[in-house]
Amino acid sequence: MDVVKIDGKHLEVCSLVGTSKYATDYHVCVVVCKASEKKEIMEAIYNRLDSLFGKNKPVTISVHTDDMLPKFPKTEATVLSLNCKKRAHYERIEEYFETVPIQKYIELVEMIPRLNKNSKFYKAEGLAINNGGGETEDILLNFKGKTAEIYRSVICDESIVRLLKKWKYGEEFHFLELLKIEPFEPKNVERIHQELEIQTFPAGVKIPAFEYDNSYFYFSFFLLSAMKYIVREDGIVAYITLDYGKLMFQVKNFTEKEMVESGFSIR
């Protein structure tokens, strides 16, 4: 441990530099410090980063403790790996999202977002939640963004029908581009098809695929066959499948009429 003068204070720290194991291969600096001085050192690090880059560069924040959530004005993506159990934790997170700009991407590794339904959290362009549980439907009902991925979900057929009917009849999800819910094992697939008027691509047609590459969520690229489609009230098409043990739903920028006239070749 070395004694370092930071922001006028003398603190004991040890700095370790390593390399990420992921494809980006970026360098990682780990600061080891006394538990009693953790907050002061975090403040100093965040203040130094803010003075160097915060006002000019887009920032992705990855947080594993709620002791301090840095509020950089250029923060555009947030990854939270927190296990929130107290209301005070959620209030701190609520305050964080109200302070930073509307995020391009938010990922929650552990916590379920028990936040105010009008929170800026739900206005993020992209949302990935690794532990949706029984609150999956409520999370999606509040979502106003473009892409949502919910894992470890617990959701029934009726909830899926309710959610997608809101899209189909133009009531909600006006900006939605992609929805992924996993796992989802429907109890009555035929009933879902009937309720939502889901249609099958004609025989002999080359089946299109879902395509999505999330540059923030490094393992979120997928390419799956879209066996069926659904039509919104204004004619816009969305690919949908209830196979693979998940629900996949992707809104396209063309109408059913345009798709048919192209011989189903438009993608």
Protein backbone atom coordinates (compact mmCIF):
# COMPACT_ATOMS: atom_id res chain seq x y z
CA MET A 1 0.00 0.00 0.00
CA ASP A 2 1.24 3.48 -0.86
CA VAL A 3 0.23 6.75 0.75
CA VAL A 4 -1.16 9.01 -2.00
CA LYS A 5 -2.27 12.61 -1.73
CA ILE A 6 -5.70 12.90 -3.37
CA ASP A 7 -7.72 16.12 -3.28
CA GLY A 8 -5.69 17.37 -0.31
CA LYS A 9 -6.03 14.12 1.69
CA HIS A 10 -3.44 11.42 2.34
CA LEU A 11 -4.97 8.00 1.59
CA GLU A 12 -3.48 4.51 1.48
CA VAL A 13 -4.12 2.76 -1.84
CA CYS A 14 -2.73 0.00 -4.05
CA SER A 15 -3.34 0.21 -7.79
CA LEU A 16 -3.40 -2.93 -9.96
CA VAL A 17 -3.59 -2.88 -13.76
CA GLY A 18 -4.91 -5.83 -15.77
CA THR A 19 -6.47 -6.65 -19.13
CA SER A 20 -10.10 -7.51 -19.78
CA LYS A 21 -10.81 -11.10 -20.87
CA TYR A 22 -13.47 -9.92 -23.33
CA ALA A 23 -13.09 -9.15 -27.01
CA THR A 24 -12.71 -5.42 -26.43
CA ASP A 25 -9.40 -6.19 -24.67
CA TYR A 26 -9.34 -2.94 -22.73
CA HIS A 27 -7.11 -2.26 -19.71
CA VAL A 28 -8.62 -2.39 -16.24
CA CYS A 29 -7.32 -0.58 -13.17
CA VAL A 30 -8.30 -1.94 -9.76
CA VAL A 31 -7.76 0.21 -6.69
CA VAL A 32 -7.37 -1.64 -3.37
CA CYS A 33 -8.00 0.48 -0.32
CA LYS A 34 -9.06 0.40 3.32
CA ALA A 35 -12.78 -0.16 3.78
CA SER A 36 -12.97 2.88 6.04
CA GLU A 37 -11.62 5.11 3.25
CA LYS A 38 -13.57 3.59 0.37
CA LYS A 39 -16.08 6.41 0.00
CA GLU A 40 -13.41 9.14 0.03
CA ILE A 41 -11.35 7.30 -2.58
CA MET A 42 -14.39 6.68 -4.78
CA GLU A 43 -15.25 10.37 -4.60
CA ALA A 44 -11.69 11.32 -5.52
CA ILE A 45 -11.59 8.90 -8.48
CA TYR A 46 -14.94 10.04 -9.82
CA ASN A 47 -14.01 13.70 -9.40
CA ARG A 48 -10.72 13.15 -11.23
CA LEU A 49 -12.40 11.28 -14.07
CA ASP A 50 -15.04 13.99 -14.27
CA SER A 51 -12.42 16.72 -14.51
CA LEU A 52 -10.54 14.81 -17.23
CA PHE A 53 -13.38 13.41 -19.33
CA GLY A 54 -16.80 13.89 -17.77
CA LYS A 55 -17.76 17.15 -19.41
CA ASN A 56 -16.66 16.09 -22.90
CA LYS A 57 -16.85 12.31 -23.38
CA PRO A 58 -19.82 9.91 -23.32
CA VAL A 59 -19.59 7.72 -20.22
CA THR A 60 -20.71 4.17 -19.41
CA ILE A 61 -21.03 3.63 -15.66
CA SER A 62 -20.74 0.12 -14.19
CA VAL A 63 -21.61 0.12 -10.48
CA HIS A 64 -21.32 -2.72 -7.95
CA THR A 65 -22.06 -0.72 -4.82
CA ASP A 66 -24.72 1.83 -3.98
CA ASP A 67 -22.41 3.75 -1.64
CA MET A 68 -22.07 6.31 -4.39
CA LEU A 69 -23.66 6.62 -7.82
CA PRO A 70 -21.60 9.18 -9.79
CA LYS A 71 -23.75 11.65 -11.70
CA PHE A 72 -21.69 12.61 -14.74
CA PRO A 73 -23.55 14.90 -17.17
CA LYS A 74 -22.45 12.83 -20.19
CA THR A 75 -23.41 9.41 -18.79
CA GLU A 76 -25.27 7.57 -21.55
CA ALA A 77 -25.21 3.95 -20.32
CA THR A 78 -25.51 2.45 -16.85
CA VAL A 79 -24.85 -1.10 -15.62
CA LEU A 80 -25.94 -1.79 -12.04
CA SER A 81 -24.93 -4.97 -10.24
CA LEU A 82 -26.75 -4.34 -6.98
CA ASN A 83 -28.85 -6.43 -4.63
CA CYS A 84 -31.31 -3.86 -3.30
CA LYS A 85 -33.32 -4.84 -0.25
CA LYS A 86 -34.17 -1.53 1.42
CA ARG A 87 -36.36 1.31 0.21
CA ALA A 88 -33.43 3.71 0.77
CA HIS A 89 -31.45 1.84 -1.91
CA TYR A 90 -34.22 2.32 -4.46
CA GLU A 91 -34.57 5.99 -3.53
CA ARG A 92 -30.85 6.49 -4.17
CA ILE A 93 -31.15 4.78 -7.57
CA GLU A 94 -34.29 6.77 -8.39
CA GLU A 95 -32.41 9.99 -7.64
CA TYR A 96 -29.51 8.86 -9.83
CA PHE A 97 -31.69 8.31 -12.91
CA GLU A 98 -33.48 11.62 -12.37
CA THR A 99 -30.12 13.43 -12.29
CA VAL A 100 -28.37 11.90 -15.32
CA PRO A 101 -29.68 12.23 -18.92
CA ILE A 102 -32.17 9.68 -20.25
CA GLN A 103 -29.95 6.66 -20.85
CA LYS A 104 -29.22 5.00 -24.18
CA TYR A 105 -28.84 1.70 -22.33
CA ILE A 106 -29.45 0.34 -18.83
CA GLU A 107 -28.56 -3.13 -17.61
CA LEU A 108 -29.58 -4.51 -14.22
CA VAL A 109 -27.62 -7.58 -13.18
CA GLU A 110 -29.36 -8.44 -9.91
CA MET A 111 -31.99 -5.95 -8.79
CA ILE A 112 -35.62 -5.71 -9.88
CA PRO A 113 -36.53 -2.09 -10.68
CA ARG A 114 -39.14 -1.27 -8.06
CA LEU A 115 -39.08 2.36 -9.14
CA ASN A 116 -41.69 5.04 -9.71
CA LYS A 117 -43.60 4.25 -12.93
CA ASN A 118 -42.77 7.75 -14.23
CA SER A 119 -39.04 7.36 -13.54
CA LYS A 120 -36.60 8.33 -16.32
CA PHE A 121 -35.31 4.77 -15.89
CA TYR A 122 -38.20 3.49 -18.03
CA LYS A 123 -37.47 6.04 -20.79
CA ALA A 124 -34.07 4.49 -21.60
CA GLU A 125 -33.66 3.52 -25.26
CA GLY A 126 -32.46 0.03 -24.34
CA LEU A 127 -33.16 -1.99 -21.22
CA ALA A 128 -31.74 -5.37 -20.19
CA ILE A 129 -32.88 -6.90 -16.91
CA ASN A 130 -31.35 -10.18 -15.83
CA ASN A 131 -33.87 -10.94 -13.10
CA GLY A 132 -37.37 -9.86 -14.15
CA GLY A 133 -39.21 -12.51 -12.12
CA GLY A 134 -42.90 -12.02 -11.49
CA GLU A 135 -42.64 -8.27 -12.15
CA THR A 136 -41.89 -8.68 -15.86
CA GLU A 137 -45.31 -7.43 -16.97
CA ASP A 138 -45.20 -4.36 -14.71
CA ILE A 139 -41.71 -3.48 -15.93
CA LEU A 140 -42.82 -3.61 -19.55
CA LEU A 141 -46.05 -1.68 -18.91
CA ASN A 142 -43.91 1.27 -17.75
CA PHE A 143 -41.29 0.98 -20.52
CA LYS A 144 -41.21 3.81 -23.08
CA GLY A 145 -38.02 2.94 -24.98
CA LYS A 146 -36.99 0.95 -28.05
CA THR A 147 -35.49 -2.37 -26.99
CA ALA A 148 -36.22 -4.46 -23.91
CA GLU A 149 -34.64 -7.77 -22.88
CA ILE A 150 -36.04 -9.44 -19.77
CA TYR A 151 -34.38 -12.61 -18.45
CA ARG A 152 -35.44 -15.00 -15.66
CA SER A 153 -38.95 -13.82 -16.41
CA VAL A 154 -42.12 -15.22 -14.89
CA ILE A 155 -45.03 -14.27 -17.11
CA CYS A 156 -48.26 -15.95 -18.23
CA ASP A 157 -50.01 -16.20 -21.61
CA GLU A 158 -52.64 -13.63 -20.61
CA SER A 159 -49.98 -11.04 -19.74
CA ILE A 160 -48.28 -11.49 -23.12
CA VAL A 161 -51.61 -11.04 -24.88
CA ARG A 162 -52.37 -7.88 -22.87
CA LEU A 163 -48.96 -6.37 -23.59
CA LEU A 164 -48.95 -7.07 -27.32
CA LYS A 165 -52.54 -5.94 -27.77
CA LYS A 166 -51.47 -2.54 -26.44
CA TRP A 167 -48.90 -2.42 -29.26
CA LYS A 168 -51.28 -3.86 -31.87
CA TYR A 169 -53.96 -1.25 -31.22
CA GLY A 170 -51.59 1.68 -30.79
CA GLU A 171 -52.26 2.17 -27.08
CA GLU A 172 -48.67 1.79 -25.84
CA PHE A 173 -45.11 0.95 -26.99
CA HIS A 174 -45.09 3.63 -29.70
CA PHE A 175 -41.30 3.48 -29.99
CA LEU A 176 -40.77 -0.23 -29.39
CA GLU A 177 -38.44 -1.93 -31.86
CA LEU A 178 -37.55 -5.18 -30.14
CA LEU A 179 -38.78 -7.24 -27.20
CA LYS A 180 -37.19 -10.39 -25.84
CA ILE A 181 -38.63 -12.30 -22.87
CA GLU A 182 -36.83 -15.39 -21.62
CA PRO A 183 -37.88 -17.90 -20.53
CA PHE A 184 -41.41 -18.02 -21.88
CA GLU A 185 -43.16 -21.35 -22.26
CA PRO A 186 -46.74 -20.64 -23.43
CA LYS A 187 -49.47 -22.87 -22.07
CA ASN A 188 -51.77 -22.36 -25.06
CA VAL A 189 -49.98 -21.19 -28.20
CA GLU A 190 -53.07 -21.43 -30.41
CA ARG A 191 -55.04 -19.12 -28.14
CA ILE A 192 -52.26 -16.51 -28.23
CA HIS A 193 -52.20 -16.76 -32.04
CA GLN A 194 -55.95 -16.26 -32.23
CA GLU A 195 -56.10 -13.39 -29.73
CA LEU A 196 -53.34 -11.46 -31.50
CA GLU A 197 -54.21 -12.60 -35.04
CA ILE A 198 -50.68 -13.90 -35.54
CA GLN A 199 -50.04 -15.05 -39.12
CA THR A 200 -47.67 -17.60 -40.64
CA PHE A 201 -45.42 -16.83 -43.59
CA PRO A 202 -46.59 -18.66 -46.76
CA ALA A 203 -44.98 -21.95 -47.75
CA GLY A 204 -41.98 -21.54 -50.02
CA VAL A 205 -41.10 -18.11 -48.65
CA LYS A 206 -37.61 -17.62 -47.27
CA ILE A 207 -38.22 -17.14 -43.54
CA PRO A 208 -36.76 -13.85 -42.25
CA ALA A 209 -34.70 -13.63 -39.10
CA PHE A 210 -34.57 -11.51 -35.98
CA GLU A 211 -31.40 -9.48 -36.06
CA TYR A 212 -30.12 -7.44 -33.15
CA ASP A 213 -26.64 -6.50 -32.06
CA ASN A 214 -26.46 -4.69 -28.73
CA SER A 215 -23.07 -3.00 -28.59
CA TYR A 216 -23.35 -2.50 -24.81
CA PHE A 217 -24.53 -6.00 -23.87
CA TYR A 218 -21.62 -8.07 -25.26
CA PHE A 219 -23.45 -11.44 -25.54
CA SER A 220 -26.74 -10.07 -26.84
CA PHE A 221 -26.31 -10.65 -30.59
CA PHE A 222 -28.84 -13.11 -31.92
CA LEU A 223 -30.01 -14.36 -35.29
CA LEU A 224 -33.16 -16.51 -35.06
CA SER A 225 -35.83 -17.46 -37.56
CA ALA A 226 -39.04 -15.44 -37.34
CA MET A 227 -41.68 -18.04 -38.18
CA LYS A 228 -44.69 -15.73 -37.90
CA TYR A 229 -45.74 -12.10 -37.94
CA ILE A 230 -48.32 -9.79 -36.43
CA VAL A 231 -49.86 -6.65 -37.95
CA ARG A 232 -50.48 -3.41 -36.10
CA GLU A 233 -53.70 -1.48 -36.62
CA ASP A 234 -51.91 0.92 -39.00
CA GLY A 235 -50.54 -1.97 -41.11
CA ILE A 236 -46.99 -2.07 -39.69
CA VAL A 237 -45.52 -5.59 -39.41
CA ALA A 238 -43.67 -7.16 -36.50
CA TYR A 239 -41.93 -10.53 -36.61
CA ILE A 240 -42.83 -12.79 -33.70
CA THR A 241 -42.00 -16.26 -32.46
CA LEU A 242 -42.95 -18.14 -29.31
CA ASP A 243 -40.45 -20.92 -30.02
CA TYR A 244 -36.96 -21.52 -28.57
CA GLY A 245 -38.33 -21.21 -25.01
CA LYS A 246 -38.58 -17.44 -25.32
CA LEU A 247 -40.70 -14.71 -26.87
CA MET A 248 -39.07 -12.69 -29.63
CA PHE A 249 -40.83 -9.68 -31.12
CA GLN A 250 -39.30 -7.22 -33.59
CA VAL A 251 -41.11 -4.29 -35.21
CA LYS A 252 -40.25 -3.57 -38.85
CA ASN A 253 -40.48 -0.33 -40.81
CA PHE A 254 -42.82 -1.61 -43.54
CA THR A 255 -46.49 -2.54 -43.80
CA GLU A 256 -48.07 -5.91 -44.53
CA LYS A 257 -49.20 -4.56 -47.93
CA GLU A 258 -45.62 -3.61 -48.83
CA MET A 259 -44.38 -6.99 -47.62
CA VAL A 260 -46.90 -8.93 -49.71
CA GLU A 261 -46.29 -6.78 -52.81
CA SER A 262 -42.56 -7.48 -52.53
CA GLY A 263 -43.23 -11.22 -52.57
CA PHE A 264 -42.19 -11.33 -48.90
CA SER A 265 -38.64 -10.43 -49.91
CA ILE A 266 -38.56 -7.12 -48.05
CA ARG A 267 -36.65 -7.31 -44.81
